[in-house]
Amino acid sequence: MYLSRIQVSSSLAIQAQLATLLKNNSYGIHQMLWELFNGSERFLFREESACEQLLSERSLPVFYLLSRKKPIRDGSLFSVESKAFIPRLQAGDRLAFRLRANPTISRKSAVAGRGKRHDILMDAQYHWLRDQCKTHSLLQSGRKGELKQRLLDAKPGFYAGGQIESRLQEVSVVASRHWLIDRGSRMGFDIYPPKLHSNGYRWNLLPKKGRGAGFCSVDYRGELLVTDPELFSQKICTGIGPAKAFGCGLMLIRRI
């Protein structure tokens, strides 16, 4: 495996061209990086800002990419730095990590009869609102916004002062944290909860899939304990969670 850092060329013309191409375009980013390989190649990647990662004065994207093949250097578009990625892990190793993931939950549809993925944060908020409506003997059907308004109309004193928004935020954080903690227990590592942070929630549009189509992403950072080195190494290489083609699933690790 190879871990690569890919920076955009310093050419202003190329930067302007890429900025137009990549604006809100998850497909374009994947296609652009895929062309760094001869033939098909599956890879994981993560987009960062050069301002934060490299202390650059320009807000340009920098990509971290994990692949089985070494990317081809393209002097006109990118600066590519690659190194062999061979994690030598043992049970009990403590690691710091960063991960951008697409946390989802699968729920069966009463109509289709098969599982459908849902944004786990929005799903948690929806079910909390339904539970609150049930507690107050209110109608539990409708969209999230309708449930929220129903509670505000029926119990204005109980939910005054932005209490609903505050509770929805808490519910979202808990759901996103539990998603990763649960997966870790099945992927060869244990998360240390007090050090786990989740933020940067974002809805990423996928226009090619239809109006309103897209996926959520959440940024995680924290500390973990390796429990199954072989399994964990496999999961690092294959990625964690869905939406891997759109910049999710790459876990960056370092020893503590």
PDB file of C-alpha atoms in Angstrom:
ATOM      1  CA  MET A   1       0.000   0.000   0.000  1.00  0.00           C
ATOM      2  CA  TYR A   2       1.043   3.594  -0.616  1.00  0.00           C
ATOM      3  CA  LEU A   3       0.049   6.718   1.266  1.00  0.00           C
ATOM      4  CA  SER A   4       0.318   9.812  -0.911  1.00  0.00           C
ATOM      5  CA  ARG A   5      -0.017  13.529  -0.416  1.00  0.00           C
ATOM      6  CA  ILE A   6      -1.221  15.275  -3.554  1.00  0.00           C
ATOM      7  CA  GLN A   7      -1.015  19.042  -3.943  1.00  0.00           C
ATOM      8  CA  VAL A   8      -2.457  21.183  -6.706  1.00  0.00           C
ATOM      9  CA  SER A   9      -0.006  22.873  -9.063  1.00  0.00           C
ATOM     10  CA  SER A  10       0.990  26.457  -8.210  1.00  0.00           C
ATOM     11  CA  SER A  11      -0.145  27.602 -11.669  1.00  0.00           C
ATOM     12  CA  LEU A  12      -2.941  30.163 -11.243  1.00  0.00           C
ATOM     13  CA  ALA A  13      -4.567  29.099 -14.535  1.00  0.00           C
ATOM     14  CA  ILE A  14      -4.703  25.468 -13.453  1.00  0.00           C
ATOM     15  CA  GLN A  15      -6.003  26.405 -10.014  1.00  0.00           C
ATOM     16  CA  ALA A  16      -8.837  28.424 -11.537  1.00  0.00           C
ATOM     17  CA  GLN A  17      -9.705  25.568 -13.896  1.00  0.00           C
ATOM     18  CA  LEU A  18      -9.731  22.985 -11.112  1.00  0.00           C
ATOM     19  CA  ALA A  19     -11.734  25.254  -8.800  1.00  0.00           C
ATOM     20  CA  THR A  20     -14.495  25.414 -11.394  1.00  0.00           C
ATOM     21  CA  LEU A  21     -14.344  21.663 -12.045  1.00  0.00           C
ATOM     22  CA  LEU A  22     -14.365  20.611  -8.385  1.00  0.00           C
ATOM     23  CA  LYS A  23     -16.880  23.027  -6.923  1.00  0.00           C
ATOM     24  CA  ASN A  24     -19.518  20.865  -5.200  1.00  0.00           C
ATOM     25  CA  ASN A  25     -18.468  17.991  -7.452  1.00  0.00           C
ATOM     26  CA  SER A  26     -17.625  14.806  -5.564  1.00  0.00           C
ATOM     27  CA  TYR A  27     -17.662  12.820  -8.813  1.00  0.00           C
ATOM     28  CA  GLY A  28     -15.134  15.196 -10.377  1.00  0.00           C
ATOM     29  CA  ILE A  29     -12.710  14.858  -7.477  1.00  0.00           C
ATOM     30  CA  HIS A  30     -12.723  11.064  -7.640  1.00  0.00           C
ATOM     31  CA  GLN A  31     -12.329  11.070 -11.432  1.00  0.00           C
ATOM     32  CA  MET A  32      -9.445  13.535 -11.245  1.00  0.00           C
ATOM     33  CA  LEU A  33      -7.569  11.404  -8.708  1.00  0.00           C
ATOM     34  CA  TRP A  34      -8.381   8.162 -10.533  1.00  0.00           C
ATOM     35  CA  GLU A  35      -6.510   9.492 -13.561  1.00  0.00           C
ATOM     36  CA  LEU A  36      -3.298   9.406 -11.521  1.00  0.00           C
ATOM     37  CA  PHE A  37      -3.220   5.644 -12.104  1.00  0.00           C
ATOM     38  CA  ASN A  38      -2.732   3.530 -15.200  1.00  0.00           C
ATOM     39  CA  GLY A  39      -5.921   1.510 -15.541  1.00  0.00           C
ATOM     40  CA  SER A  40      -8.525   1.027 -12.831  1.00  0.00           C
ATOM     41  CA  GLU A  41      -7.525   1.374  -9.207  1.00  0.00           C
ATOM     42  CA  ARG A  42      -9.546   1.434  -6.022  1.00  0.00           C
ATOM     43  CA  PHE A  43      -8.333   3.927  -3.485  1.00  0.00           C
ATOM     44  CA  LEU A  44      -9.328   5.897  -0.427  1.00  0.00           C
ATOM     45  CA  PHE A  45      -8.816   9.626  -0.222  1.00  0.00           C
ATOM     46  CA  ARG A  46      -9.425  12.589   2.011  1.00  0.00           C
ATOM     47  CA  GLU A  47      -9.514  16.245   1.028  1.00  0.00           C
ATOM     48  CA  GLU A  48      -7.944  18.841   3.298  1.00  0.00           C
ATOM     49  CA  SER A  49      -7.083  22.524   3.077  1.00  0.00           C
ATOM     50  CA  ALA A  50      -3.487  23.523   2.339  1.00  0.00           C
ATOM     51  CA  CYS A  51      -3.985  26.470   4.717  1.00  0.00           C
ATOM     52  CA  GLU A  52      -4.430  24.084   7.638  1.00  0.00           C
ATOM     53  CA  GLN A  53      -2.184  21.213   6.584  1.00  0.00           C
ATOM     54  CA  LEU A  54       0.755  23.040   5.025  1.00  0.00           C
ATOM     55  CA  LEU A  55       0.362  26.579   6.416  1.00  0.00           C
ATOM     56  CA  SER A  56      -0.134  27.835   2.880  1.00  0.00           C
ATOM     57  CA  GLU A  57      -1.460  31.329   2.267  1.00  0.00           C
ATOM     58  CA  ARG A  58      -3.792  30.007  -0.430  1.00  0.00           C
ATOM     59  CA  SER A  59      -6.899  28.011   0.345  1.00  0.00           C
ATOM     60  CA  LEU A  60      -6.130  25.162  -2.028  1.00  0.00           C
ATOM     61  CA  PRO A  61      -7.133  21.517  -1.669  1.00  0.00           C
ATOM     62  CA  VAL A  62      -4.559  18.931  -0.644  1.00  0.00           C
ATOM     63  CA  PHE A  63      -5.460  15.250  -0.915  1.00  0.00           C
ATOM     64  CA  TYR A  64      -4.291  12.266   1.129  1.00  0.00           C
ATOM     65  CA  LEU A  65      -4.695   9.046  -0.820  1.00  0.00           C
ATOM     66  CA  LEU A  66      -4.238   5.373   0.133  1.00  0.00           C
ATOM     67  CA  SER A  67      -3.804   2.931  -2.747  1.00  0.00           C
ATOM     68  CA  ARG A  68      -2.246  -0.394  -3.670  1.00  0.00           C
ATOM     69  CA  LYS A  69      -0.519   1.140  -6.678  1.00  0.00           C
ATOM     70  CA  LYS A  70       1.772   4.129  -6.545  1.00  0.00           C
ATOM     71  CA  PRO A  71       0.187   7.198  -8.193  1.00  0.00           C
ATOM     72  CA  ILE A  72       1.779   8.532 -11.349  1.00  0.00           C
ATOM     73  CA  ARG A  73       3.459  11.898 -11.019  1.00  0.00           C
ATOM     74  CA  ASP A  74       1.773  14.578 -13.128  1.00  0.00           C
ATOM     75  CA  GLY A  75       3.928  17.677 -13.134  1.00  0.00           C
ATOM     76  CA  SER A  76       1.370  19.858 -14.906  1.00  0.00           C
ATOM     77  CA  LEU A  77      -1.492  19.377 -12.460  1.00  0.00           C
ATOM     78  CA  PHE A  78      -0.163  17.955  -9.230  1.00  0.00           C
ATOM     79  CA  SER A  79       2.780  17.505  -6.958  1.00  0.00           C
ATOM     80  CA  VAL A  80       2.659  13.905  -5.719  1.00  0.00           C
ATOM     81  CA  GLU A  81       4.586  12.598  -2.718  1.00  0.00           C
ATOM     82  CA  SER A  82       4.212   8.892  -1.912  1.00  0.00           C
ATOM     83  CA  LYS A  83       5.595   6.528   0.689  1.00  0.00           C
ATOM     84  CA  ALA A  84       5.073   2.865   1.449  1.00  0.00           C
ATOM     85  CA  PHE A  85       2.307   2.277   3.985  1.00  0.00           C
ATOM     86  CA  ILE A  86       3.023  -0.883   5.973  1.00  0.00           C
ATOM     87  CA  PRO A  87       1.450  -0.570   9.431  1.00  0.00           C
ATOM     88  CA  ARG A  88       3.154  -2.851  11.944  1.00  0.00           C
ATOM     89  CA  LEU A  89       0.581  -3.097  14.663  1.00  0.00           C
ATOM     90  CA  GLN A  90       0.243  -5.141  17.816  1.00  0.00           C
ATOM     91  CA  ALA A  91      -2.645  -5.693  20.191  1.00  0.00           C
ATOM     92  CA  GLY A  92      -2.526  -2.989  22.825  1.00  0.00           C
ATOM     93  CA  ASP A  93      -1.063  -0.281  20.576  1.00  0.00           C
ATOM     94  CA  ARG A  94      -2.506   3.184  21.232  1.00  0.00           C
ATOM     95  CA  LEU A  95      -3.005   5.378  18.189  1.00  0.00           C
ATOM     96  CA  ALA A  96      -4.293   8.856  17.482  1.00  0.00           C
ATOM     97  CA  PHE A  97      -6.558   8.971  14.457  1.00  0.00           C
ATOM     98  CA  ARG A  98      -8.490  11.216  12.093  1.00  0.00           C
ATOM     99  CA  LEU A  99     -11.370  10.000   9.946  1.00  0.00           C
ATOM    100  CA  ARG A 100     -13.919  11.544   7.627  1.00  0.00           C
ATOM    101  CA  ALA A 101     -16.830   9.135   7.431  1.00  0.00           C
ATOM    102  CA  ASN A 102     -20.370   8.788   6.136  1.00  0.00           C
ATOM    103  CA  PRO A 103     -22.262   7.524   9.216  1.00  0.00           C
ATOM    104  CA  THR A 104     -25.480   5.830   8.162  1.00  0.00           C
ATOM    105  CA  ILE A 105     -28.055   3.417   9.510  1.00  0.00           C
ATOM    106  CA  SER A 106     -30.047   0.912   7.467  1.00  0.00           C
ATOM    107  CA  ARG A 107     -33.792   0.743   8.068  1.00  0.00           C
ATOM    108  CA  LYS A 108     -36.284  -1.441   6.257  1.00  0.00           C
ATOM    109  CA  SER A 109     -38.914   0.346   4.231  1.00  0.00           C
ATOM    110  CA  ALA A 110     -42.512  -0.724   4.772  1.00  0.00           C
ATOM    111  CA  VAL A 111     -43.101  -0.252   1.037  1.00  0.00           C
ATOM    112  CA  ALA A 112     -39.954  -1.688  -0.526  1.00  0.00           C
ATOM    113  CA  GLY A 113     -39.334  -4.276   2.185  1.00  0.00           C
ATOM    114  CA  ARG A 114     -35.568  -3.834   2.025  1.00  0.00           C
ATOM    115  CA  GLY A 115     -33.031  -1.815   3.937  1.00  0.00           C
ATOM    116  CA  LYS A 116     -32.376   1.793   2.995  1.00  0.00           C
ATOM    117  CA  ARG A 117     -29.499   3.877   4.270  1.00  0.00           C
ATOM    118  CA  HIS A 118     -30.272   6.975   6.293  1.00  0.00           C
ATOM    119  CA  ASP A 119     -28.069   9.772   7.582  1.00  0.00           C
ATOM    120  CA  ILE A 120     -27.623   8.591  11.166  1.00  0.00           C
ATOM    121  CA  LEU A 121     -27.652  12.099  12.657  1.00  0.00           C
ATOM    122  CA  MET A 122     -30.894  13.127  10.965  1.00  0.00           C
ATOM    123  CA  ASP A 123     -32.366   9.694  11.712  1.00  0.00           C
ATOM    124  CA  ALA A 124     -31.561  10.104  15.410  1.00  0.00           C
ATOM    125  CA  GLN A 125     -33.153  13.556  15.453  1.00  0.00           C
ATOM    126  CA  TYR A 126     -36.286  12.283  13.717  1.00  0.00           C
ATOM    127  CA  HIS A 127     -36.783   9.438  16.176  1.00  0.00           C
ATOM    128  CA  TRP A 128     -36.141  11.714  19.167  1.00  0.00           C
ATOM    129  CA  LEU A 129     -38.860  14.068  17.926  1.00  0.00           C
ATOM    130  CA  ARG A 130     -41.235  11.135  17.449  1.00  0.00           C
ATOM    131  CA  ASP A 131     -40.517   9.923  20.977  1.00  0.00           C
ATOM    132  CA  GLN A 132     -41.215  13.396  22.327  1.00  0.00           C
ATOM    133  CA  CYS A 133     -44.519  13.519  20.459  1.00  0.00           C
ATOM    134  CA  LYS A 134     -45.418  10.123  21.892  1.00  0.00           C
ATOM    135  CA  THR A 135     -44.534  11.310  25.419  1.00  0.00           C
ATOM    136  CA  HIS A 136     -46.930  14.239  25.048  1.00  0.00           C
ATOM    137  CA  SER A 137     -49.660  12.163  23.336  1.00  0.00           C
ATOM    138  CA  LEU A 138     -49.249  14.001  20.020  1.00  0.00           C
ATOM    139  CA  LEU A 139     -49.500  12.685  16.464  1.00  0.00           C
ATOM    140  CA  GLN A 140     -46.236  10.935  15.554  1.00  0.00           C
ATOM    141  CA  SER A 141     -46.488  10.985  11.752  1.00  0.00           C
ATOM    142  CA  GLY A 142     -44.960  13.548   9.394  1.00  0.00           C
ATOM    143  CA  ARG A 143     -41.573  14.931   8.510  1.00  0.00           C
ATOM    144  CA  LYS A 144     -39.010  16.140  11.007  1.00  0.00           C
ATOM    145  CA  GLY A 145     -39.986  19.791  10.600  1.00  0.00           C
ATOM    146  CA  GLU A 146     -43.650  18.963  11.142  1.00  0.00           C
ATOM    147  CA  LEU A 147     -42.914  17.005  14.306  1.00  0.00           C
ATOM    148  CA  LYS A 148     -40.794  19.839  15.657  1.00  0.00           C
ATOM    149  CA  GLN A 149     -43.491  22.442  14.972  1.00  0.00           C
ATOM    150  CA  ARG A 150     -46.129  20.212  16.544  1.00  0.00           C
ATOM    151  CA  LEU A 151     -44.138  20.108  19.785  1.00  0.00           C
ATOM    152  CA  LEU A 152     -43.564  23.862  19.768  1.00  0.00           C
ATOM    153  CA  ASP A 153     -47.252  24.555  19.193  1.00  0.00           C
ATOM    154  CA  ALA A 154     -48.513  22.103  21.804  1.00  0.00           C
ATOM    155  CA  LYS A 155     -45.871  22.688  24.516  1.00  0.00           C
ATOM    156  CA  PRO A 156     -44.439  26.204  24.039  1.00  0.00           C
ATOM    157  CA  GLY A 157     -43.444  26.528  27.671  1.00  0.00           C
ATOM    158  CA  PHE A 158     -41.828  23.113  27.873  1.00  0.00           C
ATOM    159  CA  TYR A 159     -39.662  23.675  24.775  1.00  0.00           C
ATOM    160  CA  ALA A 160     -38.999  27.418  25.145  1.00  0.00           C
ATOM    161  CA  GLY A 161     -35.581  29.033  24.802  1.00  0.00           C
ATOM    162  CA  GLY A 162     -34.271  26.869  21.983  1.00  0.00           C
ATOM    163  CA  GLN A 163     -34.425  23.684  24.038  1.00  0.00           C
ATOM    164  CA  ILE A 164     -35.410  21.571  21.045  1.00  0.00           C
ATOM    165  CA  GLU A 165     -32.415  22.714  18.976  1.00  0.00           C
ATOM    166  CA  SER A 166     -30.091  22.096  21.899  1.00  0.00           C
ATOM    167  CA  ARG A 167     -31.436  18.577  22.453  1.00  0.00           C
ATOM    168  CA  LEU A 168     -31.319  17.771  18.741  1.00  0.00           C
ATOM    169  CA  GLN A 169     -27.653  18.760  18.689  1.00  0.00           C
ATOM    170  CA  GLU A 170     -26.933  16.516  21.668  1.00  0.00           C
ATOM    171  CA  VAL A 171     -28.797  13.624  20.042  1.00  0.00           C
ATOM    172  CA  SER A 172     -26.775  14.075  16.840  1.00  0.00           C
ATOM    173  CA  VAL A 173     -23.445  14.035  18.653  1.00  0.00           C
ATOM    174  CA  VAL A 174     -24.335  10.906  20.623  1.00  0.00           C
ATOM    175  CA  ALA A 175     -25.522   9.095  17.472  1.00  0.00           C
ATOM    176  CA  SER A 176     -22.418   9.965  15.467  1.00  0.00           C
ATOM    177  CA  ARG A 177     -20.095   8.887  18.301  1.00  0.00           C
ATOM    178  CA  HIS A 178     -21.910   5.597  18.889  1.00  0.00           C
ATOM    179  CA  TRP A 179     -21.730   4.823  15.164  1.00  0.00           C
ATOM    180  CA  LEU A 180     -17.921   4.818  15.217  1.00  0.00           C
ATOM    181  CA  ILE A 181     -17.577   3.166  18.629  1.00  0.00           C
ATOM    182  CA  ASP A 182     -19.836   0.319  17.480  1.00  0.00           C
ATOM    183  CA  ARG A 183     -17.903  -0.180  14.253  1.00  0.00           C
ATOM    184  CA  GLY A 184     -14.585  -0.150  16.053  1.00  0.00           C
ATOM    185  CA  SER A 185     -15.630  -3.096  18.200  1.00  0.00           C
ATOM    186  CA  ARG A 186     -16.218  -5.066  14.971  1.00  0.00           C
ATOM    187  CA  MET A 187     -13.131  -3.815  13.131  1.00  0.00           C
ATOM    188  CA  GLY A 188     -10.328  -4.623  15.527  1.00  0.00           C
ATOM    189  CA  PHE A 189     -10.097  -1.470  17.640  1.00  0.00           C
ATOM    190  CA  ASP A 190     -11.669   0.180  20.677  1.00  0.00           C
ATOM    191  CA  ILE A 191     -12.336   3.907  20.825  1.00  0.00           C
ATOM    192  CA  TYR A 192     -11.415   5.827  23.981  1.00  0.00           C
ATOM    193  CA  PRO A 193     -14.713   7.758  24.451  1.00  0.00           C
ATOM    194  CA  PRO A 194     -13.390  10.755  26.477  1.00  0.00           C
ATOM    195  CA  LYS A 195     -10.964  11.581  23.635  1.00  0.00           C
ATOM    196  CA  LEU A 196     -13.448  11.118  20.788  1.00  0.00           C
ATOM    197  CA  HIS A 197     -14.569  14.250  18.947  1.00  0.00           C
ATOM    198  CA  SER A 198     -17.024  14.453  16.059  1.00  0.00           C
ATOM    199  CA  ASN A 199     -17.749  17.652  14.177  1.00  0.00           C
ATOM    200  CA  GLY A 200     -17.729  19.163  10.696  1.00  0.00           C
ATOM    201  CA  TYR A 201     -21.108  17.703   9.730  1.00  0.00           C
ATOM    202  CA  ARG A 202     -21.737  18.425   6.058  1.00  0.00           C
ATOM    203  CA  TRP A 203     -24.292  17.497   3.423  1.00  0.00           C
ATOM    204  CA  ASN A 204     -22.535  16.757   0.110  1.00  0.00           C
ATOM    205  CA  LEU A 205     -24.677  17.053  -3.002  1.00  0.00           C
ATOM    206  CA  LEU A 206     -24.599  14.457  -5.794  1.00  0.00           C
ATOM    207  CA  PRO A 207     -26.482  16.217  -8.634  1.00  0.00           C
ATOM    208  CA  LYS A 208     -25.940  13.341 -11.071  1.00  0.00           C
ATOM    209  CA  LYS A 209     -28.085  11.091  -8.868  1.00  0.00           C
ATOM    210  CA  GLY A 210     -31.053  13.449  -8.923  1.00  0.00           C
ATOM    211  CA  ARG A 211     -32.399  16.495  -7.184  1.00  0.00           C
ATOM    212  CA  GLY A 212     -31.545  16.567  -3.508  1.00  0.00           C
ATOM    213  CA  ALA A 213     -29.362  13.444  -3.721  1.00  0.00           C
ATOM    214  CA  GLY A 214     -26.245  13.398  -1.622  1.00  0.00           C
ATOM    215  CA  PHE A 215     -24.565  12.048   1.473  1.00  0.00           C
ATOM    216  CA  CYS A 216     -23.482  13.338   4.856  1.00  0.00           C
ATOM    217  CA  SER A 217     -19.936  13.408   6.159  1.00  0.00           C
ATOM    218  CA  VAL A 218     -18.597  13.833   9.685  1.00  0.00           C
ATOM    219  CA  ASP A 219     -15.012  14.461  10.816  1.00  0.00           C
ATOM    220  CA  TYR A 220     -13.777  12.327  13.703  1.00  0.00           C
ATOM    221  CA  ARG A 221     -10.591  12.538  15.724  1.00  0.00           C
ATOM    222  CA  GLY A 222      -9.471  10.829  18.887  1.00  0.00           C
ATOM    223  CA  GLU A 223      -7.550   7.889  20.296  1.00  0.00           C
ATOM    224  CA  LEU A 224      -8.017   4.159  19.873  1.00  0.00           C
ATOM    225  CA  LEU A 225      -6.643   0.875  21.184  1.00  0.00           C
ATOM    226  CA  VAL A 226      -5.774  -1.881  18.724  1.00  0.00           C
ATOM    227  CA  THR A 227      -7.458  -5.160  19.724  1.00  0.00           C
ATOM    228  CA  ASP A 228      -7.060  -7.222  16.513  1.00  0.00           C
ATOM    229  CA  PRO A 229      -4.043  -6.002  14.500  1.00  0.00           C
ATOM    230  CA  GLU A 230      -4.714  -8.089  11.386  1.00  0.00           C
ATOM    231  CA  LEU A 231      -8.387  -7.161  11.141  1.00  0.00           C
ATOM    232  CA  PHE A 232      -7.707  -3.496  11.873  1.00  0.00           C
ATOM    233  CA  SER A 233      -4.999  -3.346   9.195  1.00  0.00           C
ATOM    234  CA  GLN A 234      -7.459  -4.798   6.672  1.00  0.00           C
ATOM    235  CA  LYS A 235     -10.116  -2.233   7.572  1.00  0.00           C
ATOM    236  CA  ILE A 236      -7.669   0.659   7.256  1.00  0.00           C
ATOM    237  CA  CYS A 237      -6.878  -0.500   3.714  1.00  0.00           C
ATOM    238  CA  THR A 238     -10.493  -1.124   2.656  1.00  0.00           C
ATOM    239  CA  GLY A 239     -11.982   1.908   4.422  1.00  0.00           C
ATOM    240  CA  ILE A 240     -14.562   2.533   7.133  1.00  0.00           C
ATOM    241  CA  GLY A 241     -18.205   3.106   6.250  1.00  0.00           C
ATOM    242  CA  PRO A 242     -19.838   3.937   2.889  1.00  0.00           C
ATOM    243  CA  ALA A 243     -19.226   6.776   0.369  1.00  0.00           C
ATOM    244  CA  LYS A 244     -15.586   5.768  -0.086  1.00  0.00           C
ATOM    245  CA  ALA A 245     -15.584   7.003  -3.693  1.00  0.00           C
ATOM    246  CA  PHE A 246     -16.456  10.492  -2.439  1.00  0.00           C
ATOM    247  CA  GLY A 247     -13.697  11.079   0.097  1.00  0.00           C
ATOM    248  CA  CYS A 248     -14.951   9.127   3.113  1.00  0.00           C
ATOM    249  CA  GLY A 249     -13.487   6.115   4.903  1.00  0.00           C
ATOM    250  CA  LEU A 250      -9.751   6.883   5.049  1.00  0.00           C
ATOM    251  CA  MET A 251      -8.492   6.657   8.630  1.00  0.00           C
ATOM    252  CA  LEU A 252      -5.168   8.441   9.201  1.00  0.00           C
ATOM    253  CA  ILE A 253      -3.281   7.071  12.204  1.00  0.00           C
ATOM    254  CA  ARG A 254      -0.150   7.875  14.208  1.00  0.00           C
ATOM    255  CA  ARG A 255       1.407   6.390  17.300  1.00  0.00           C
ATOM    256  CA  ILE A 256       1.010   8.157  20.618  1.00  0.00           C
TER     257      ILE A 256
END
